[in-house]
């Protein structure tokens, strides 16, 4: 009874992206609605731009009609095979004539046969009379239309407000401390810049970003984020450390417990070869709860996370074990989600529904052991000058999840450890 | 005019959540395709499940129809499963629903839904009028005499929905049932007030989902995903401490009248996982919160943290054996032997026993449509029979759940499985308390 398209998710996505980041609504399906021009025209007239998809055994022939308003329309005829699309513009025609007889391109639904003029052979690679099994017609709409964008902006404002007014669990601390850990080049500093940019209202670049081998973040940094509108400090601090490395150049494993417990001061310069010791000049001997790390976010580049070396995977698992021992809740941030296969800006609105993202989360769960519900995808600001609400929503949603995770950590603390907060 | 819906993105998302990740595809819009039934019918017949949206001044009213739109003049001969919903256009955007059987008739003048006896709903396209019967207004919480002129009518095809009438009924009623369970659990009082709260001990192999179950329970009462008990997929047990978790109702609510006690996972070999000799002490209530277990050496009365004179409330009132449902077919001989050892200790103390099977994949099919018991197909599952025979626990004391681990949004059907299991555990604990000798 359900009326669904024959297109696979990937096929539909290739077409949607090809014609300009569209979304398709199936209006007519020949095997359900009769192989008749009447059945098609009744459903598809006055529906705005449409795309007709015709399935032969070996390839798809399609016709994209951009403007339903005009009596005569130009049609983009295309052939879609594997992931390749060849196209040819023809017209103008009266749209209804395409489903009657016509000289260059016509579809005879009753006979399940179409005709393509030899004139288009050079561009399309096919011509003549071609039998088909199925015909579907879709309305084409912009994936990121005004309505959806309004919803996204509203959601962004709601998230901003929720984070501005957020109070850590039980008022045990005034600010939540979130530590970013990840391989060099994963996007930790870019994420920092993105968060700062969102609250400032325009793109900023305080945390240096680079791709040097040893990483530009060789110091421990605790970033207080200012709320641009009110110049108030926000209720969280993002902590950035030296990147992880397979070799001896990255963050020293022995430093991690000290970071978690709050012994390491802002701007401490890490030494790859040896951890901080209590004897160090800047060592914080008696850190308070507010100095500790309340949530850890592993940051990975979504594109390279499946290709981490065995050494890196092993190191990440050792760190996880250390975090569990310290009771610190941890999540995963996958950056650069926009560079995954087929992902467009409009997809960010419903990003967890996209097949490549689902597969990526499953892969991270399988390889690194993180529960999928603790994995968030974001896109960092790297080259833009102005903010994009769809990007902001991803970053803010991830941030809110981290704050909630930190609340879980604070709630789980033994009572004795919270006493130190009594002023 | 562009062929785009008036439905707001937020309203669309509410429907998506309710109906289980569907997509809405606009088929007909009265202001574009003509405000008459013939044009509506042309575009909507043979399109599978549909939603008809009527836009009123302060409300949006919708009708979901599972079957095909009938052609004009033809009538559904049998009642069609429909449900009706409304959104109110204000800040909070509340959604109300009602699931009803109705027959749909289409003439050139109107769309008409007939309910039992004499009630019917009319949509008259020429006048842009809708008449909603009084009982439906009441059920949806609409103001009386709402019938009036609408500004727009749209029809969508619903893609991705399960093609099953029972499913529609279930999901529209699930939220209501879930909320009812939440209240029952909040208001629960232990038998004869013998203790102020029930303690439920979660016991099971490493990786069976004990800590995830706690997180899931807490997530439901908290209203957002909880990660308090850290979970992972290591081969060794993540949980090495004894934890006595209390759960609040809502973010800042009061503590609920039960606690979930999480222990180290059971290992197959000696010296791996929870020490069997620790169990009597746990059951009596001698082990304090956060006690660090050792696989090699049980706690002893000489341990500084040992609770020497535990009261009834410190002890365990119900034991839940937790298994990954997918591992039941492959439990090793060693694990079975260890479980028998463990159960012997539990039986010695007379504590109530239940079993909890986690990681079920088809949570929508576990319960009968009214959520009151497990479906027959579920009861016949071999995993449940295995658990029943292995532990000597009746099938009625074996619960199936799917913890929150993969999704990031709450699901009322999943909640019902978890809350129902919890409710039954509390009943089992009551039986234990009732059976205690008078002291």
PDB file of N, CA and C in Angstrom, chain A residues 211-273:
ATOM      1  N   UNK A 211      48.569  23.349  10.775  1.00  0.00           N
ATOM      2  CA  UNK A 211      48.696  21.930  10.449  1.00  0.00           C
ATOM      3  C   UNK A 211      50.137  21.467  10.609  1.00  0.00           C
ATOM      4  N   UNK A 212      50.877  22.146  11.499  1.00  0.00           N
ATOM      5  CA  UNK A 212      52.253  21.724  11.727  1.00  0.00           C
ATOM      6  C   UNK A 212      52.278  20.365  12.395  1.00  0.00           C
ATOM      7  N   UNK A 213      53.348  19.662  12.197  1.00  0.00           N
ATOM      8  CA  UNK A 213      53.454  18.300  12.695  1.00  0.00           C
ATOM      9  C   UNK A 213      53.255  18.221  14.196  1.00  0.00           C
ATOM     10  N   UNK A 214      53.888  19.118  14.920  1.00  0.00           N
ATOM     11  CA  UNK A 214      53.774  19.017  16.373  1.00  0.00           C
ATOM     12  C   UNK A 214      52.574  19.774  16.894  1.00  0.00           C
ATOM     13  N   UNK A 215      51.809  20.379  16.002  1.00  0.00           N
ATOM     14  CA  UNK A 215      50.615  21.093  16.430  1.00  0.00           C
ATOM     15  C   UNK A 215      50.947  22.452  16.988  1.00  0.00           C
ATOM     16  N   UNK A 216      50.054  23.407  16.794  1.00  0.00           N
ATOM     17  CA  UNK A 216      50.311  24.743  17.301  1.00  0.00           C
ATOM     18  C   UNK A 216      49.889  24.869  18.755  1.00  0.00           C
ATOM     19  N   UNK A 217      49.051  23.932  19.241  1.00  0.00           N
ATOM     20  CA  UNK A 217      48.573  24.019  20.616  1.00  0.00           C
ATOM     21  C   UNK A 217      49.505  23.245  21.527  1.00  0.00           C
ATOM     22  N   UNK A 218      50.677  23.791  21.816  1.00  0.00           N
ATOM     23  CA  UNK A 218      51.583  23.062  22.704  1.00  0.00           C
ATOM     24  C   UNK A 218      51.427  23.521  24.148  1.00  0.00           C
ATOM     25  N   UNK A 219      50.532  24.484  24.351  1.00  0.00           N
ATOM     26  CA  UNK A 219      50.256  24.923  25.714  1.00  0.00           C
ATOM     27  C   UNK A 219      48.850  24.507  26.122  1.00  0.00           C
ATOM     28  N   UNK A 220      48.688  24.331  27.422  1.00  0.00           N
ATOM     29  CA  UNK A 220      47.352  24.077  27.951  1.00  0.00           C
ATOM     30  C   UNK A 220      46.616  25.406  28.032  1.00  0.00           C
ATOM     31  N   UNK A 221      45.430  25.466  27.421  1.00  0.00           N
ATOM     32  CA  UNK A 221      44.683  26.720  27.437  1.00  0.00           C
ATOM     33  C   UNK A 221      43.291  26.489  28.008  1.00  0.00           C
ATOM     34  N   UNK A 222      42.868  27.391  28.869  1.00  0.00           N
ATOM     35  CA  UNK A 222      41.501  27.361  29.366  1.00  0.00           C
ATOM     36  C   UNK A 222      40.815  28.617  28.857  1.00  0.00           C
ATOM     37  N   UNK A 223      39.893  28.413  27.929  1.00  0.00           N
ATOM     38  CA  UNK A 223      39.244  29.555  27.281  1.00  0.00           C
ATOM     39  C   UNK A 223      37.918  29.883  27.950  1.00  0.00           C
ATOM     40  N   UNK A 224      37.842  31.096  28.463  1.00  0.00           N
ATOM     41  CA  UNK A 224      36.560  31.622  28.923  1.00  0.00           C
ATOM     42  C   UNK A 224      35.888  32.248  27.715  1.00  0.00           C
ATOM     43  N   UNK A 225      34.635  31.938  27.500  1.00  0.00           N
ATOM     44  CA  UNK A 225      33.931  32.469  26.342  1.00  0.00           C
ATOM     45  C   UNK A 225      33.072  33.639  26.798  1.00  0.00           C
ATOM     46  N   UNK A 226      33.226  34.768  26.150  1.00  0.00           N
ATOM     47  CA  UNK A 226      32.383  35.914  26.480  1.00  0.00           C
ATOM     48  C   UNK A 226      31.118  35.897  25.650  1.00  0.00           C
ATOM     49  N   UNK A 227      30.030  36.272  26.274  1.00  0.00           N
ATOM     50  CA  UNK A 227      28.772  36.414  25.548  1.00  0.00           C
ATOM     51  C   UNK A 227      28.776  37.791  24.913  1.00  0.00           C
ATOM     52  N   UNK A 228      28.766  37.833  23.607  1.00  0.00           N
ATOM     53  CA  UNK A 228      28.942  39.087  22.886  1.00  0.00           C
ATOM     54  C   UNK A 228      27.943  40.152  23.244  1.00  0.00           C
ATOM     55  N   UNK A 229      26.694  39.740  23.501  1.00  0.00           N
ATOM     56  CA  UNK A 229      25.654  40.738  23.734  1.00  0.00           C
ATOM     57  C   UNK A 229      25.816  41.420  25.079  1.00  0.00           C
ATOM     58  N   UNK A 230      26.133  40.625  26.094  1.00  0.00           N
ATOM     59  CA  UNK A 230      26.123  41.162  27.447  1.00  0.00           C
ATOM     60  C   UNK A 230      27.508  41.312  28.045  1.00  0.00           C
ATOM     61  N   UNK A 231      28.519  40.849  27.335  1.00  0.00           N
ATOM     62  CA  UNK A 231      29.884  40.855  27.857  1.00  0.00           C
ATOM     63  C   UNK A 231      29.987  40.062  29.153  1.00  0.00           C
ATOM     64  N   UNK A 232      29.011  39.205  29.399  1.00  0.00           N
ATOM     65  CA  UNK A 232      29.106  38.325  30.560  1.00  0.00           C
ATOM     66  C   UNK A 232      29.910  37.093  30.172  1.00  0.00           C
ATOM     67  N   UNK A 233      30.493  36.466  31.179  1.00  0.00           N
ATOM     68  CA  UNK A 233      31.178  35.214  30.913  1.00  0.00           C
ATOM     69  C   UNK A 233      30.157  34.090  30.921  1.00  0.00           C
ATOM     70  N   UNK A 234      30.291  33.166  29.992  1.00  0.00           N
ATOM     71  CA  UNK A 234      29.342  32.064  29.882  1.00  0.00           C
ATOM     72  C   UNK A 234      29.660  30.978  30.900  1.00  0.00           C
ATOM     73  N   UNK A 235      28.685  30.110  31.207  1.00  0.00           N
ATOM     74  CA  UNK A 235      28.871  29.144  32.302  1.00  0.00           C
ATOM     75  C   UNK A 235      29.679  27.907  31.931  1.00  0.00           C
ATOM     76  N   UNK A 236      30.597  28.044  30.991  1.00  0.00           N
ATOM     77  CA  UNK A 236      31.461  26.909  30.670  1.00  0.00           C
ATOM     78  C   UNK A 236      32.820  27.431  30.224  1.00  0.00           C
ATOM     79  N   UNK A 237      33.803  26.570  30.381  1.00  0.00           N
ATOM     80  CA  UNK A 237      35.172  26.864  29.956  1.00  0.00           C
ATOM     81  C   UNK A 237      35.626  25.719  29.069  1.00  0.00           C
ATOM     82  N   UNK A 238      36.201  26.051  27.932  1.00  0.00           N
ATOM     83  CA  UNK A 238      36.721  25.019  27.042  1.00  0.00           C
ATOM     84  C   UNK A 238      38.231  24.945  27.206  1.00  0.00           C
ATOM     85  N   UNK A 239      38.727  23.753  27.463  1.00  0.00           N
ATOM     86  CA  UNK A 239      40.153  23.554  27.704  1.00  0.00           C
ATOM     87  C   UNK A 239      40.783  22.826  26.526  1.00  0.00           C
ATOM     88  N   UNK A 240      41.861  23.381  26.033  1.00  0.00           N
ATOM     89  CA  UNK A 240      42.541  22.806  24.884  1.00  0.00           C
ATOM     90  C   UNK A 240      43.938  22.366  25.298  1.00  0.00           C
ATOM     91  N   UNK A 241      44.320  21.214  24.825  1.00  0.00           N
ATOM     92  CA  UNK A 241      45.632  20.688  25.210  1.00  0.00           C
ATOM     93  C   UNK A 241      46.411  20.313  23.967  1.00  0.00           C
ATOM     94  N   UNK A 242      47.612  19.865  24.181  1.00  0.00           N
ATOM     95  CA  UNK A 242      48.446  19.358  23.097  1.00  0.00           C
ATOM     96  C   UNK A 242      47.709  18.212  22.415  1.00  0.00           C
ATOM     97  N   UNK A 243      47.839  18.129  21.087  1.00  0.00           N
ATOM     98  CA  UNK A 243      47.164  17.058  20.363  1.00  0.00           C
ATOM     99  C   UNK A 243      47.770  15.701  20.673  1.00  0.00           C
ATOM    100  N   UNK A 244      46.992  14.648  20.389  1.00  0.00           N
ATOM    101  CA  UNK A 244      47.489  13.292  20.568  1.00  0.00           C
ATOM    102  C   UNK A 244      48.294  12.874  19.353  1.00  0.00           C
ATOM    103  N   UNK A 245      49.306  12.081  19.582  1.00  0.00           N
ATOM    104  CA  UNK A 245      50.138  11.626  18.474  1.00  0.00           C
ATOM    105  C   UNK A 245      50.527  10.171  18.693  1.00  0.00           C
ATOM    106  N   UNK A 246      50.729   9.441  17.590  1.00  0.00           N
ATOM    107  CA  UNK A 246      51.186   8.054  17.722  1.00  0.00           C
ATOM    108  C   UNK A 246      52.594   8.013  18.274  1.00  0.00           C
ATOM    109  N   UNK A 247      53.358   9.017  17.913  1.00  0.00           N
ATOM    110  CA  UNK A 247      54.764   9.042  18.316  1.00  0.00           C
ATOM    111  C   UNK A 247      54.903   9.746  19.654  1.00  0.00           C
ATOM    112  N   UNK A 248      56.115  10.110  19.980  1.00  0.00           N
ATOM    113  CA  UNK A 248      56.391  10.741  21.267  1.00  0.00           C
ATOM    114  C   UNK A 248      56.071  12.223  21.281  1.00  0.00           C
ATOM    115  N   UNK A 249      55.601  12.747  20.161  1.00  0.00           N
ATOM    116  CA  UNK A 249      55.485  14.202  20.048  1.00  0.00           C
ATOM    117  C   UNK A 249      54.194  14.767  20.637  1.00  0.00           C
ATOM    118  N   UNK A 250      53.201  13.952  20.797  1.00  0.00           N
ATOM    119  CA  UNK A 250      51.922  14.468  21.266  1.00  0.00           C
ATOM    120  C   UNK A 250      51.844  14.562  22.778  1.00  0.00           C
ATOM    121  N   UNK A 251      50.621  14.681  23.258  1.00  0.00           N
ATOM    122  CA  UNK A 251      50.359  14.813  24.686  1.00  0.00           C
ATOM    123  C   UNK A 251      50.845  13.580  25.429  1.00  0.00           C
ATOM    124  N   UNK A 252      51.524  13.806  26.524  1.00  0.00           N
ATOM    125  CA  UNK A 252      52.053  12.722  27.337  1.00  0.00           C
ATOM    126  C   UNK A 252      50.913  12.066  28.120  1.00  0.00           C
ATOM    127  N   UNK A 253      50.838  10.726  28.058  1.00  0.00           N
ATOM    128  CA  UNK A 253      49.772  10.024  28.769  1.00  0.00           C
ATOM    129  C   UNK A 253      49.775  10.376  30.249  1.00  0.00           C
ATOM    130  N   UNK A 254      50.965  10.538  30.805  1.00  0.00           N
ATOM    131  CA  UNK A 254      51.072  10.807  32.232  1.00  0.00           C
ATOM    132  C   UNK A 254      50.510  12.151  32.641  1.00  0.00           C
ATOM    133  N   UNK A 255      50.351  13.058  31.683  1.00  0.00           N
ATOM    134  CA  UNK A 255      49.791  14.382  31.995  1.00  0.00           C
ATOM    135  C   UNK A 255      48.287  14.335  32.209  1.00  0.00           C
ATOM    136  N   UNK A 256      47.635  13.326  31.627  1.00  0.00           N
ATOM    137  CA  UNK A 256      46.178  13.351  31.583  1.00  0.00           C
ATOM    138  C   UNK A 256      45.528  13.332  32.964  1.00  0.00           C
ATOM    139  N   UNK A 257      45.947  12.453  33.891  1.00  0.00           N
ATOM    140  CA  UNK A 257      45.302  12.509  35.206  1.00  0.00           C
ATOM    141  C   UNK A 257      45.444  13.869  35.875  1.00  0.00           C
ATOM    142  N   UNK A 258      46.583  14.522  35.638  1.00  0.00           N
ATOM    143  CA  UNK A 258      46.798  15.831  36.262  1.00  0.00           C
ATOM    144  C   UNK A 258      45.879  16.880  35.648  1.00  0.00           C
ATOM    145  N   UNK A 259      45.667  16.791  34.339  1.00  0.00           N
ATOM    146  CA  UNK A 259      44.725  17.709  33.707  1.00  0.00           C
ATOM    147  C   UNK A 259      43.332  17.487  34.281  1.00  0.00           C
ATOM    148  N   UNK A 260      42.930  16.224  34.361  1.00  0.00           N
ATOM    149  CA  UNK A 260      41.572  15.910  34.816  1.00  0.00           C
ATOM    150  C   UNK A 260      41.324  16.407  36.230  1.00  0.00           C
ATOM    151  N   UNK A 261      42.338  16.297  37.082  1.00  0.00           N
ATOM    152  CA  UNK A 261      42.134  16.665  38.490  1.00  0.00           C
ATOM    153  C   UNK A 261      42.339  18.149  38.738  1.00  0.00           C
ATOM    154  N   UNK A 262      42.799  18.864  37.732  1.00  0.00           N
ATOM    155  CA  UNK A 262      42.889  20.312  37.860  1.00  0.00           C
ATOM    156  C   UNK A 262      44.220  20.826  38.359  1.00  0.00           C
ATOM    157  N   UNK A 263      45.271  20.050  38.201  1.00  0.00           N
ATOM    158  CA  UNK A 263      46.587  20.457  38.702  1.00  0.00           C
ATOM    159  C   UNK A 263      47.355  21.337  37.726  1.00  0.00           C
ATOM    160  N   UNK A 264      46.891  21.406  36.501  1.00  0.00           N
ATOM    161  CA  UNK A 264      47.668  22.093  35.468  1.00  0.00           C
ATOM    162  C   UNK A 264      47.086  23.471  35.203  1.00  0.00           C
ATOM    163  N   UNK A 265      47.916  24.517  35.306  1.00  0.00           N
ATOM    164  CA  UNK A 265      47.402  25.879  35.134  1.00  0.00           C
ATOM    165  C   UNK A 265      47.281  26.264  33.669  1.00  0.00           C
ATOM    166  N   UNK A 266      46.547  27.331  33.446  1.00  0.00           N
ATOM    167  CA  UNK A 266      46.406  27.880  32.101  1.00  0.00           C
ATOM    168  C   UNK A 266      47.782  28.242  31.561  1.00  0.00           C
ATOM    169  N   UNK A 267      47.998  27.946  30.286  1.00  0.00           N
ATOM    170  CA  UNK A 267      49.230  28.280  29.568  1.00  0.00           C
ATOM    171  C   UNK A 267      50.444  27.453  29.968  1.00  0.00           C
ATOM    172  N   UNK A 268      50.226  26.404  30.724  1.00  0.00           N
ATOM    173  CA  UNK A 268      51.338  25.497  31.021  1.00  0.00           C
ATOM    174  C   UNK A 268      51.854  24.920  29.713  1.00  0.00           C
ATOM    175  N   UNK A 269      53.161  24.963  29.527  1.00  0.00           N
ATOM    176  CA  UNK A 269      53.758  24.448  28.304  1.00  0.00           C
ATOM    177  C   UNK A 269      54.081  22.968  28.488  1.00  0.00           C
ATOM    178  N   UNK A 270      53.395  22.126  27.690  1.00  0.00           N
ATOM    179  CA  UNK A 270      53.590  20.688  27.812  1.00  0.00           C
ATOM    180  C   UNK A 270      54.967  20.272  27.326  1.00  0.00           C
ATOM    181  N   UNK A 271      55.463  19.221  27.937  1.00  0.00           N
ATOM    182  CA  UNK A 271      56.679  18.567  27.467  1.00  0.00           C
ATOM    183  C   UNK A 271      56.263  17.178  26.990  1.00  0.00           C
ATOM    184  N   UNK A 272      56.504  16.901  25.700  1.00  0.00           N
ATOM    185  CA  UNK A 272      56.069  15.621  25.142  1.00  0.00           C
ATOM    186  C   UNK A 272      56.701  14.438  25.836  1.00  0.00           C
ATOM    187  N   UNK A 273      57.875  14.648  26.413  1.00  0.00           N
ATOM    188  CA  UNK A 273      58.635  13.502  26.901  1.00  0.00           C
ATOM    189  C   UNK A 273      58.417  13.224  28.370  1.00  0.00           C
TER     190      UNK A 273
END
